[in-house]
Short mmCIF file of C-alpha atoms and ligand atoms in Angstrom, two decimals:
data_model
loop_
_atom_site.label_atom_id
_atom_site.label_comp_id
_atom_site.label_asym_id
_atom_site.label_seq_id
_atom_site.Cartn_x
_atom_site.Cartn_y
_atom_site.Cartn_z
CA MET A 291 -14.51 21.95 -73.07
CA THR A 292 -17.28 20.98 -75.30
CA MET A 293 -17.09 21.98 -79.15
CA PRO A 294 -18.89 22.10 -81.49
CA THR A 295 -19.10 19.34 -84.22
CA THR A 296 -17.60 21.33 -86.99
CA ASP A 297 -14.54 22.68 -84.84
CA VAL A 298 -13.89 19.01 -84.04
CA LYS A 299 -14.01 18.02 -87.62
CA ILE A 300 -11.87 21.06 -88.80
CA ASP A 301 -9.16 20.44 -85.96
CA GLU A 302 -8.72 16.70 -87.24
CA LEU A 303 -8.57 17.70 -90.75
CA SER A 304 -5.72 20.48 -90.13
CA ASN A 305 -3.94 17.11 -88.34
CA GLU A 306 -4.75 14.00 -90.88
CA VAL A 307 -3.17 16.39 -94.08
CA ALA A 308 -0.24 16.55 -92.14
CA SER A 309 0.19 12.64 -90.79
CA THR A 310 -1.94 10.24 -93.23
CA LYS A 311 -2.77 9.63 -96.60
CA GLN A 312 -4.96 12.34 -98.11
CA LEU A 313 -6.27 13.22 -101.41
CA VAL A 314 -5.71 16.88 -101.62
CA VAL A 315 -6.88 19.01 -104.33
CA GLN A 316 -4.69 22.89 -104.17
CA LYS A 317 -5.70 25.53 -106.60
CA PHE A 318 -2.93 28.47 -107.45
CA GLY A 319 -4.62 31.57 -108.78
CA GLY A 320 -3.15 33.94 -111.62
CA SER A 321 -0.71 35.55 -108.74
CA SER A 322 0.78 32.23 -107.85
CA VAL A 323 2.14 31.70 -110.97
CA SER A 324 2.67 35.35 -112.61
CA ASP A 325 6.21 34.18 -113.86
CA ALA A 326 8.65 31.90 -114.35
CA GLU A 327 10.37 32.00 -110.35
CA GLY A 328 6.15 32.02 -109.05
CA ILE A 329 6.53 28.33 -110.84
CA LYS A 330 9.00 27.01 -109.46
CA ARG A 331 8.23 28.09 -106.45
CA VAL A 332 4.48 26.85 -106.92
CA ALA A 333 5.90 23.24 -107.67
CA GLN A 334 7.80 23.19 -105.23
CA ARG A 335 5.47 23.08 -102.48
CA VAL A 336 3.39 20.40 -104.61
CA VAL A 337 6.28 18.20 -104.78
CA ASP A 338 6.20 18.83 -100.52
CA ALA A 339 2.94 17.89 -100.37
CA GLN A 340 3.36 14.58 -102.13
CA LYS A 341 6.11 13.93 -100.08
CA ALA A 342 4.52 14.29 -97.25
CA GLY A 343 2.03 11.24 -98.53
CA ASN A 344 -0.70 12.54 -100.08
CA GLU A 345 -1.87 12.38 -103.42
CA VAL A 346 -1.99 15.42 -104.94
CA VAL A 347 -4.44 17.38 -107.18
CA VAL A 348 -3.45 20.80 -108.71
CA VAL A 349 -5.98 23.19 -110.44
CA VAL A 350 -4.07 26.15 -112.22
CA SER A 351 -4.89 29.63 -113.37
CA ALA A 352 -3.50 31.37 -116.20
CA MET A 353 -0.78 32.87 -115.01
CA GLY A 354 -0.40 36.39 -113.91
CA ASP A 355 -2.67 39.06 -115.48
CA THR A 356 -2.88 36.23 -119.01
CA THR A 357 -6.45 36.59 -118.88
CA ASP A 358 -7.02 40.14 -118.97
CA GLU A 359 -4.33 40.91 -121.71
CA LEU A 360 -5.41 37.86 -123.73
CA LEU A 361 -9.32 40.33 -123.65
CA ASP A 362 -7.27 42.70 -124.26
CA LEU A 363 -5.84 41.39 -127.46
CA ALA A 364 -9.63 40.64 -128.50
CA ALA A 365 -10.52 43.63 -128.21
CA GLN A 366 -7.76 45.12 -130.21
CA VAL A 367 -9.00 42.75 -132.78
CA THR A 368 -12.67 43.21 -132.74
CA ASP A 369 -15.73 44.23 -130.77
CA SER A 370 -17.60 41.30 -131.18
CA ALA A 371 -15.65 38.12 -130.92
CA PRO A 372 -17.58 35.29 -131.55
CA ALA A 373 -18.43 33.65 -127.97
CA ARG A 374 -16.65 30.58 -129.36
CA GLU A 375 -13.85 31.87 -130.32
CA MET A 376 -13.31 33.91 -126.96
CA ASP A 377 -13.50 30.38 -125.16
CA MET A 378 -10.67 29.10 -127.20
CA LEU A 379 -8.72 32.08 -126.65
CA LEU A 380 -9.06 32.42 -122.89
CA SER A 381 -8.52 28.39 -122.23
CA ALA A 382 -5.29 28.96 -123.90
CA GLY A 383 -3.80 30.55 -120.58
CA GLU A 384 -4.14 27.86 -118.38
CA ARG A 385 -3.14 25.29 -120.87
CA ILE A 386 0.30 27.30 -120.25
CA SER A 387 0.20 27.61 -116.78
CA MET A 388 -0.64 23.70 -116.64
CA ALA A 389 2.44 23.00 -119.06
CA LEU A 390 4.50 24.64 -117.53
CA LEU A 391 3.98 23.47 -114.00
CA ALA A 392 3.74 20.11 -115.07
CA MET A 393 7.32 20.78 -116.84
CA ALA A 394 8.78 22.06 -113.25
CA ILE A 395 7.67 19.38 -111.28
CA ASN A 396 9.14 16.93 -113.56
CA LYS A 397 12.53 18.83 -112.70
CA PHE A 398 11.91 18.81 -109.51
CA GLY A 399 12.36 14.72 -109.47
CA ALA A 400 8.32 14.13 -109.01
CA SER A 401 6.35 12.82 -112.02
CA ALA A 402 3.58 15.20 -113.00
CA GLN A 403 0.81 15.01 -116.13
CA SER A 404 -1.03 17.65 -116.63
CA PHE A 405 -4.58 17.96 -118.40
CA THR A 406 -7.15 20.33 -119.99
CA GLY A 407 -10.48 20.91 -118.52
CA SER A 408 -12.24 18.59 -121.10
CA GLN A 409 -9.35 15.42 -120.83
CA ALA A 410 -10.28 15.81 -116.70
CA GLY A 411 -13.52 15.15 -117.12
CA MET A 412 -15.08 19.02 -116.84
CA ILE A 413 -18.46 18.31 -118.48
CA THR A 414 -20.35 21.91 -118.77
CA ASP A 415 -23.50 23.20 -120.49
CA GLY A 416 -22.98 24.80 -123.73
CA ILE A 417 -23.27 28.49 -122.61
CA HIS A 418 -19.56 29.84 -124.03
CA GLY A 419 -18.33 32.85 -121.33
CA LYS A 420 -20.23 31.41 -118.20
CA ALA A 421 -20.53 27.73 -118.77
CA ARG A 422 -21.98 25.68 -115.74
CA ILE A 423 -20.28 22.05 -114.79
CA ILE A 424 -23.19 19.65 -115.03
CA ASP A 425 -20.95 16.67 -114.70
CA VAL A 426 -17.32 15.66 -113.76
CA ASP A 427 -15.63 12.54 -114.67
CA PRO A 428 -12.09 12.22 -113.19
CA HIS A 429 -10.88 9.07 -114.21
CA ARG A 430 -8.22 9.84 -116.07
CA ILE A 431 -6.99 11.56 -113.23
CA ARG A 432 -7.79 9.06 -110.75
CA THR A 433 -5.19 6.82 -112.95
CA ALA A 434 -2.81 9.54 -113.03
CA LEU A 435 -2.94 8.95 -109.62
CA ASP A 436 -2.96 5.32 -109.21
CA LYS A 437 0.21 5.53 -110.95
CA GLY A 438 1.96 8.14 -108.44
CA HIS A 439 1.62 10.81 -110.83
CA ILE A 440 0.48 14.75 -109.69
CA ALA A 441 -1.77 15.93 -111.74
CA ILE A 442 -2.38 19.08 -113.34
CA VAL A 443 -5.67 20.35 -114.38
CA ALA A 444 -6.61 23.76 -116.03
CA GLY A 445 -8.77 25.75 -114.07
CA PHE A 446 -11.54 27.68 -115.08
CA GLN A 447 -12.77 25.11 -118.42
CA GLY A 448 -14.47 22.44 -119.42
CA MET A 449 -15.91 20.92 -122.76
CA SER A 450 -20.10 20.76 -123.62
CA ARG A 451 -21.26 17.30 -124.21
CA THR A 452 -24.04 18.44 -126.40
CA THR A 453 -21.88 21.03 -128.69
CA HIS A 454 -18.77 19.13 -127.92
CA GLU A 455 -17.32 22.56 -127.70
CA ILE A 456 -14.41 24.18 -125.32
CA THR A 457 -16.33 26.39 -123.17
CA THR A 458 -14.88 28.82 -119.89
CA LEU A 459 -16.70 29.42 -116.53
CA GLY A 460 -16.53 33.27 -115.97
CA ARG A 461 -13.90 35.47 -114.86
CA GLY A 462 -12.36 33.50 -111.39
CA GLY A 463 -13.71 30.00 -112.28
CA SER A 464 -10.33 28.19 -111.25
CA ASP A 465 -11.64 27.86 -108.11
CA THR A 466 -14.42 26.34 -109.01
CA THR A 467 -12.85 23.86 -110.85
CA ALA A 468 -10.72 22.70 -107.93
CA VAL A 469 -14.01 22.30 -105.67
CA ALA A 470 -15.80 20.00 -108.60
CA LEU A 471 -12.83 18.07 -109.34
CA ALA A 472 -11.98 18.02 -105.06
CA ALA A 473 -15.99 16.67 -104.65
CA ALA A 474 -16.01 14.30 -107.89
CA LEU A 475 -12.96 12.92 -106.69
CA GLU A 476 -13.95 12.25 -102.49
CA ALA A 477 -10.91 15.00 -101.45
CA ASP A 478 -10.27 15.23 -97.91
CA VAL A 479 -9.43 19.39 -98.77
CA CYS A 480 -9.58 22.04 -101.15
CA GLU A 481 -7.00 24.32 -100.79
CA ILE A 482 -7.30 27.62 -102.60
CA TYR A 483 -4.05 29.23 -102.78
CA THR A 484 -3.75 32.70 -103.56
CA ASP A 485 -1.83 36.12 -102.63
CA VAL A 486 -3.54 37.06 -99.10
CA ASP A 487 -3.09 34.85 -96.24
CA GLY A 488 -6.88 34.14 -96.03
CA ILE A 489 -10.52 35.68 -96.60
CA TYR A 490 -10.76 38.83 -94.58
CA THR A 491 -13.05 41.08 -92.79
CA ALA A 492 -12.75 43.18 -95.97
CA ASP A 493 -10.12 43.43 -99.47
CA PRO A 494 -7.15 44.15 -97.89
CA ARG A 495 -5.98 45.94 -101.28
CA VAL A 496 -8.65 48.68 -99.89
CA VAL A 497 -8.80 48.05 -95.99
CA SER A 498 -5.57 47.70 -94.94
CA THR A 499 -5.81 47.13 -91.64
CA ALA A 500 -8.65 44.20 -92.36
CA GLN A 501 -8.29 41.55 -90.29
CA LYS A 502 -7.80 37.49 -90.74
CA ILE A 503 -11.05 35.30 -90.57
CA ASP A 504 -10.33 32.21 -89.18
CA ARG A 505 -13.80 30.11 -89.99
CA ILE A 506 -16.81 31.49 -91.75
CA SER A 507 -19.93 29.95 -92.69
CA SER A 508 -20.37 29.51 -96.27
CA GLU A 509 -23.76 30.51 -95.69
CA GLU A 510 -21.81 34.29 -95.21
CA MET A 511 -19.32 33.54 -97.33
CA LEU A 512 -21.54 32.92 -99.84
CA GLU A 513 -23.15 36.64 -99.47
CA LEU A 514 -19.25 37.52 -100.12
CA ALA A 515 -19.19 36.00 -103.15
CA ALA A 516 -22.38 37.24 -104.49
CA SER A 517 -21.50 40.91 -103.34
CA GLY A 518 -18.00 41.30 -105.30
CA ALA A 519 -15.59 39.78 -102.68
CA LYS A 520 -13.19 37.84 -105.88
CA ILE A 521 -11.42 35.94 -103.22
CA LEU A 522 -13.62 32.98 -104.15
CA HIS A 523 -15.71 32.20 -107.20
CA LEU A 524 -19.78 32.49 -106.07
CA ARG A 525 -20.39 28.97 -107.56
CA CYS A 526 -17.12 27.41 -106.17
CA VAL A 527 -18.62 28.23 -102.84
CA GLU A 528 -22.30 26.71 -103.56
CA TYR A 529 -20.31 23.64 -105.29
CA ALA A 530 -18.66 23.39 -101.62
CA ARG A 531 -21.46 23.62 -99.55
CA ARG A 532 -23.71 21.13 -102.03
CA PHE A 533 -21.03 18.87 -102.09
CA GLY A 534 -19.69 19.01 -98.18
CA VAL A 535 -16.24 19.53 -99.79
CA PRO A 536 -14.06 21.48 -96.35
CA LEU A 537 -12.41 25.03 -98.27
CA HIS A 538 -8.86 26.58 -97.04
CA VAL A 539 -8.36 29.33 -98.72
CA ARG A 540 -4.67 30.10 -97.80
CA SER A 541 -1.58 32.06 -99.22
CA SER A 542 1.19 30.45 -101.59
CA PHE A 543 3.95 32.92 -100.08
CA SER A 544 3.69 31.87 -96.88
CA GLN A 545 2.83 29.15 -94.35
CA LYS A 546 0.29 30.44 -92.46
CA GLU A 547 -2.71 28.51 -91.58
CA GLY A 548 -5.75 29.98 -93.36
CA THR A 549 -9.24 31.07 -93.45
CA TRP A 550 -11.31 27.19 -93.23
CA VAL A 551 -14.56 27.58 -94.73
CA ILE A 552 -17.01 25.88 -92.91
CA PRO A 553 -19.62 23.52 -95.10
CA GLY A 554 -22.79 22.19 -94.32
CA ALA A 555 -25.56 23.67 -91.82
CA GLU A 556 -25.13 27.87 -90.41
CA GLU A 557 -23.23 27.93 -87.11
CA LYS A 558 -24.34 30.61 -85.43
CA PHE A 559 -23.07 29.57 -82.50
CA THR A 560 -19.88 28.91 -81.17
CA ILE A 561 -19.60 26.78 -78.12
CA GLU A 562 -16.74 27.25 -75.22
CA GLU A 563 -16.66 25.81 -71.85
CA GLY A 564 -19.90 25.12 -72.49
CA VAL A 565 -21.05 28.43 -73.50
CA ALA A 566 -23.28 29.42 -75.95
CA LEU A 567 -20.99 32.54 -77.73
CA GLU A 568 -23.05 34.13 -80.73
CA GLN A 569 -21.10 34.84 -83.79
CA PRO A 570 -19.97 38.54 -84.39
CA ILE A 571 -22.39 39.85 -86.00
CA ILE A 572 -20.67 41.35 -88.96
CA SER A 573 -17.99 39.12 -90.87
CA GLY A 574 -17.32 41.43 -93.13
CA VAL A 575 -17.57 44.33 -96.13
CA ALA A 576 -17.48 43.33 -99.74
CA HIS A 577 -17.08 45.89 -102.95
CA ASP A 578 -17.64 45.33 -106.62
CA ARG A 579 -16.59 47.49 -109.54
CA SER A 580 -17.58 44.82 -112.30
CA GLU A 581 -21.39 45.95 -112.23
CA ALA A 582 -23.41 49.07 -114.03
CA LYS A 583 -26.59 50.98 -113.24
CA VAL A 584 -29.26 51.02 -116.19
CA THR A 585 -32.45 52.82 -115.77
CA VAL A 586 -35.22 52.47 -117.81
CA VAL A 587 -36.97 55.95 -118.05
CA GLY A 588 -41.02 56.61 -118.22
CA VAL A 589 -42.28 53.03 -118.98
CA PRO A 590 -45.82 52.92 -118.46
CA ASP A 591 -47.61 52.23 -115.01
CA ILE A 592 -49.30 49.36 -115.82
CA PRO A 593 -48.72 46.03 -114.72
CA GLY A 594 -46.68 43.22 -116.85
CA LYS A 595 -44.10 46.38 -118.02
CA ALA A 596 -41.49 45.28 -115.50
CA ALA A 597 -41.99 41.06 -115.69
CA ALA A 598 -41.79 42.50 -119.71
CA ILE A 599 -38.39 44.24 -119.24
CA PHE A 600 -37.31 41.69 -117.42
CA GLN A 601 -37.58 38.92 -119.60
CA VAL A 602 -35.98 40.42 -122.56
CA ILE A 603 -33.21 40.87 -120.33
CA ALA A 604 -33.42 37.17 -119.07
CA ASP A 605 -33.77 36.56 -122.75
CA ALA A 606 -30.36 38.28 -123.32
CA HIS A 607 -28.88 36.06 -120.80
CA SER A 608 -27.85 38.48 -118.48
CA ASN A 609 -27.89 38.75 -114.49
CA ILE A 610 -29.70 41.41 -112.59
CA ASP A 611 -28.85 42.03 -109.50
CA MET A 612 -30.68 45.25 -107.34
CA ILE A 613 -33.73 46.50 -108.85
CA VAL A 614 -35.06 50.04 -107.64
CA GLN A 615 -38.68 51.05 -109.43
CA ASN A 616 -39.61 54.74 -108.27
CA VAL A 617 -42.69 55.95 -107.31
CA SER A 618 -44.51 57.12 -110.38
CA THR A 619 -44.52 61.08 -110.86
CA HIS A 620 -48.09 62.24 -109.96
CA GLY A 621 -50.39 62.64 -113.43
CA THR A 622 -47.49 61.41 -115.58
CA GLY A 623 -48.26 57.77 -115.26
CA ARG A 624 -44.94 56.84 -115.95
CA THR A 625 -42.01 55.48 -113.74
CA ASP A 626 -38.42 54.43 -114.04
CA ILE A 627 -37.17 51.62 -112.92
CA SER A 628 -33.37 50.95 -112.38
CA PHE A 629 -31.32 47.73 -111.82
CA THR A 630 -27.79 46.43 -112.09
CA LEU A 631 -25.80 43.92 -114.01
CA PRO A 632 -22.57 43.20 -115.33
CA ILE A 633 -20.66 45.57 -117.24
CA VAL A 634 -19.51 42.53 -119.16
CA GLU A 635 -23.03 41.74 -119.92
CA GLY A 636 -24.26 45.50 -120.57
CA ALA A 637 -24.28 45.93 -124.13
CA ASP A 638 -26.19 42.83 -124.95
CA ALA A 639 -28.42 43.61 -122.32
CA LEU A 640 -29.09 46.98 -124.13
CA THR A 641 -29.50 46.01 -127.41
CA ALA A 642 -31.88 43.61 -126.52
CA LEU A 643 -33.78 46.23 -124.30
CA ARG A 644 -33.53 48.99 -127.72
CA ALA A 645 -34.92 46.18 -130.05
CA ALA A 646 -37.74 46.13 -127.54
CA GLU A 647 -38.55 49.52 -126.94
CA GLY A 648 -41.70 49.68 -129.34
CA LYS A 649 -43.38 46.62 -127.50
CA ILE A 650 -42.58 48.06 -124.22
CA GLY A 651 -43.37 51.80 -124.34
CA PHE A 652 -40.44 54.00 -122.31
CA GLU A 653 -38.76 56.84 -123.44
CA SER A 654 -35.64 56.53 -122.60
CA ILE A 655 -32.42 54.36 -121.54
CA GLU A 656 -29.80 55.48 -119.24
CA TYR A 657 -26.62 53.79 -118.46
CA ASN A 658 -24.13 54.23 -115.61
CA GLU A 659 -20.49 52.29 -115.69
CA ASN A 660 -18.97 54.77 -113.23
CA VAL A 661 -20.84 52.90 -110.47
CA GLY A 662 -19.48 50.77 -107.28
CA LYS A 663 -21.68 48.62 -104.97
CA LEU A 664 -20.70 47.84 -101.49
CA SER A 665 -22.41 45.28 -99.46
CA LEU A 666 -22.06 44.47 -95.68
CA ILE A 667 -22.11 40.89 -94.38
CA GLY A 668 -23.31 39.05 -91.32
CA ALA A 669 -25.11 36.34 -89.94
CA GLY A 670 -25.86 37.84 -86.50
CA MET A 671 -27.32 40.87 -88.57
CA ARG A 672 -30.81 38.87 -88.56
CA SER A 673 -31.13 39.35 -84.97
CA HIS A 674 -29.11 42.23 -84.26
CA PRO A 675 -31.20 45.69 -84.59
CA GLY A 676 -29.64 49.11 -84.78
CA VAL A 677 -27.19 47.64 -87.98
CA SER A 678 -28.78 49.42 -90.63
CA ALA A 679 -28.58 52.66 -88.10
CA THR A 680 -25.12 52.41 -88.15
CA PHE A 681 -24.20 51.58 -91.53
CA PHE A 682 -26.36 54.55 -93.01
CA LYS A 683 -24.79 57.24 -90.49
CA ALA A 684 -21.31 55.93 -91.26
CA LEU A 685 -21.61 57.04 -94.80
CA SER A 686 -23.56 60.04 -94.01
CA ASP A 687 -20.62 61.29 -91.32
CA ALA A 688 -18.25 60.49 -94.45
CA GLY A 689 -20.23 62.44 -97.20
CA ILE A 690 -21.14 59.88 -99.25
CA ASN A 691 -24.54 59.79 -101.44
CA ILE A 692 -26.41 56.30 -102.19
CA ASP A 693 -27.82 55.45 -105.06
CA MET A 694 -29.46 52.72 -104.76
CA ILE A 695 -30.26 50.11 -101.86
CA SER A 696 -30.89 46.62 -101.00
CA THR A 697 -30.99 44.36 -98.12
CA SER A 698 -30.91 40.46 -97.31
CA GLU A 699 -31.79 38.72 -93.89
CA ILE A 700 -28.22 39.10 -93.64
CA ARG A 701 -26.90 41.63 -96.17
CA ILE A 702 -26.63 45.69 -96.53
CA SER A 703 -25.75 46.37 -100.08
CA VAL A 704 -26.26 50.22 -101.65
CA VAL A 705 -24.51 51.78 -104.82
CA THR A 706 -22.40 54.67 -104.95
CA SER A 707 -20.42 56.11 -107.19
CA ALA A 708 -17.59 54.29 -107.94
CA ASP A 709 -14.87 56.97 -106.88
CA ALA A 710 -16.42 57.33 -103.70
CA LEU A 711 -16.63 53.40 -103.04
CA ASP A 712 -13.24 52.55 -101.25
CA ASP A 713 -13.76 55.66 -98.64
CA ALA A 714 -17.13 53.94 -98.46
CA VAL A 715 -15.99 50.72 -97.25
CA ARG A 716 -13.17 52.38 -95.25
CA ALA A 717 -16.18 53.96 -93.43
CA ILE A 718 -17.85 50.93 -92.91
CA HIS A 719 -15.27 48.53 -91.78
CA ALA A 720 -14.61 51.56 -88.92
CA ALA A 721 -17.88 51.70 -88.37
CA PHE A 722 -18.38 48.50 -86.97
CA GLU A 723 -15.36 47.90 -85.61
CA LEU A 724 -13.83 45.86 -88.05
CA ASP A 725 -10.04 47.49 -88.18
CA GLY A 726 -7.37 45.30 -86.74
CA ASP A 727 -3.88 46.79 -85.10
CA SER A 728 -1.97 45.38 -87.67
CA GLU A 729 -1.69 45.60 -91.53
CA ALA A 730 -2.39 42.85 -93.29
CA THR A 731 -0.02 41.25 -95.95
CA VAL A 732 -0.78 41.68 -99.67
CA TYR A 733 1.58 39.28 -101.80
CA GLY A 734 1.35 39.46 -105.33
CA GLY A 735 -0.77 40.34 -108.33
CA THR A 736 -1.85 43.37 -109.15
CA GLY A 737 -5.66 43.64 -108.04
CA ARG A 738 -6.90 43.81 -111.63
P1 LIG B 162 -6.20 34.41 -107.33
O1 LIG B 162 -5.36 34.91 -108.63
O2 LIG B 162 -5.25 33.72 -106.33
O3 LIG B 162 -7.85 33.64 -107.71
P2 LIG B 162 -8.09 36.59 -107.19
O4 LIG B 162 -7.08 37.66 -107.96
O5 LIG B 162 -9.26 35.59 -107.85
O6 LIG B 162 -6.62 35.40 -107.08
O7 LIG B 162 -8.21 36.52 -105.42
C1 LIG B 162 -7.53 37.10 -104.59
C2 LIG B 162 -7.22 38.80 -104.04
O8 LIG B 162 -9.45 38.98 -104.07
C3 LIG B 162 -6.79 39.14 -103.40
O9 LIG B 162 -5.64 39.80 -103.71
C4 LIG B 162 -7.91 40.37 -102.68
O10 LIG B 162 -7.76 41.83 -103.48
C5 LIG B 162 -9.21 40.26 -103.16
N1 LIG B 162 -10.10 40.07 -102.38
C6 LIG B 162 -11.32 41.04 -102.04
N2 LIG B 162 -12.39 41.14 -101.28
C7 LIG B 162 -11.41 39.66 -100.32
C8 LIG B 162 -11.60 39.73 -98.84
N3 LIG B 162 -12.98 39.59 -98.22
N4 LIG B 162 -10.40 38.73 -98.22
C9 LIG B 162 -9.08 38.53 -98.75
N5 LIG B 162 -9.04 39.00 -99.89
C10 LIG B 162 -10.08 39.53 -100.48
N1 LIG B 163 -7.84 32.82 -115.69
C1 LIG B 163 -9.45 33.25 -115.37
C2 LIG B 163 -9.69 34.58 -115.00
O1 LIG B 163 -8.91 35.11 -115.05
C3 LIG B 163 -9.85 32.00 -114.40
C4 LIG B 163 -9.47 31.93 -112.85
O2 LIG B 163 -8.09 33.33 -112.79
O3 LIG B 163 -9.84 31.26 -111.95
O4 LIG B 163 -10.84 35.09 -114.66
MG1 LIG B 164 -9.74 34.02 -108.08
#
């Protein structure tokens, strides 16, 4: 039987992790360490990995919904928290779990030391709230491992070399901390432990019959993450692909094999018995409730106005996603431009746009947070006609109204009202025959 190179590598990897000394980076998300019991359960798992002969680095997120609770708390104190202080506050969540996990591991008879992001050498740029990792100097982690310790690192945070301030990497950023450390330490594998058994064809909290995917190309995972599937942080997938880090997404509540994200080249084919089999056309459906829709109404329909609007948004450090420009109404010489951006960036973007109203010359702005985005993703889509037809028929049969549409070679996305989103996801999942026979297990978490 002829196997493709990637399959061989991954299979070897699974065996090697069990049998020879490996450097393993294990990341545990908030739902895995939501209370003292969870911390002890994770500690036991980490100790077992070391006992099996591995060097173990652990990246840990804040307990349960701590980050959301800290955000709520800040909002009760002020509606204009300085970004620096917000990062000081949010980075505290991960410090709590890292220290408690280190204590639990020590109690189980192994030796663990915890490190903040800056102690672990996570160097970032100086943009608070969504800092990017620009360098990793893990010498203290390496030394701890050489002394036989388990190193516990606070996820989601770093320090800017220029401002010397503490930064955070954006929501879900602990995944990226883990992969960045795995790359810098040349780890054999980065395991992302969470509250479901791996990456599914849709969020199992929305589609109970979603199926677990055994292997997914980083290309498809990038599209899923970029489309809002929060199972992995987008930059973690980018980082893993760039540095060739094998990623294994699995549950901390079960011993089941999870999903391998295959780095490197796009896998269009798997080869069995010498026959090339095309990958499934569709890999999954993602949804996203974290974006808002902005419509700039009555923009003069002359060259340069779209550029001016998006420059204002870029200067406000906002990330635009979908853009739609309506045909200008005959005779008015004006058009509407709509786009989506993260809700958390909405207020700043609106302030910046309003300040530029005179210069750009638009008539008004509409802002709507009650929207959701659905995306269908699949590498096989690029060579299969008819995907769009099935997609739009399924939404129409389900009576779902579409607000905006955008596509890439391997993705179709639509914006709907937030209320219709879950039904839309289920309709599309069913239309592409992705429903499995059994129900996916969700072990923990609140889905917040
Ligand atoms: P953690 O706290 O471990 O980082 P997250 O809540 O960030 O966990 O991510 C895990 C959650 O991602 C799951 O509980 C699930 O609801 C959601 N999710 C969204 N899309 C998917 C998908 N395609 N496959 C699996 N889980 C998904
Ligand atoms: N605690 C942070 C968050 O909730 C980071 C993470 O969980 O990855 O976004
Ligand atoms: Mg996460």
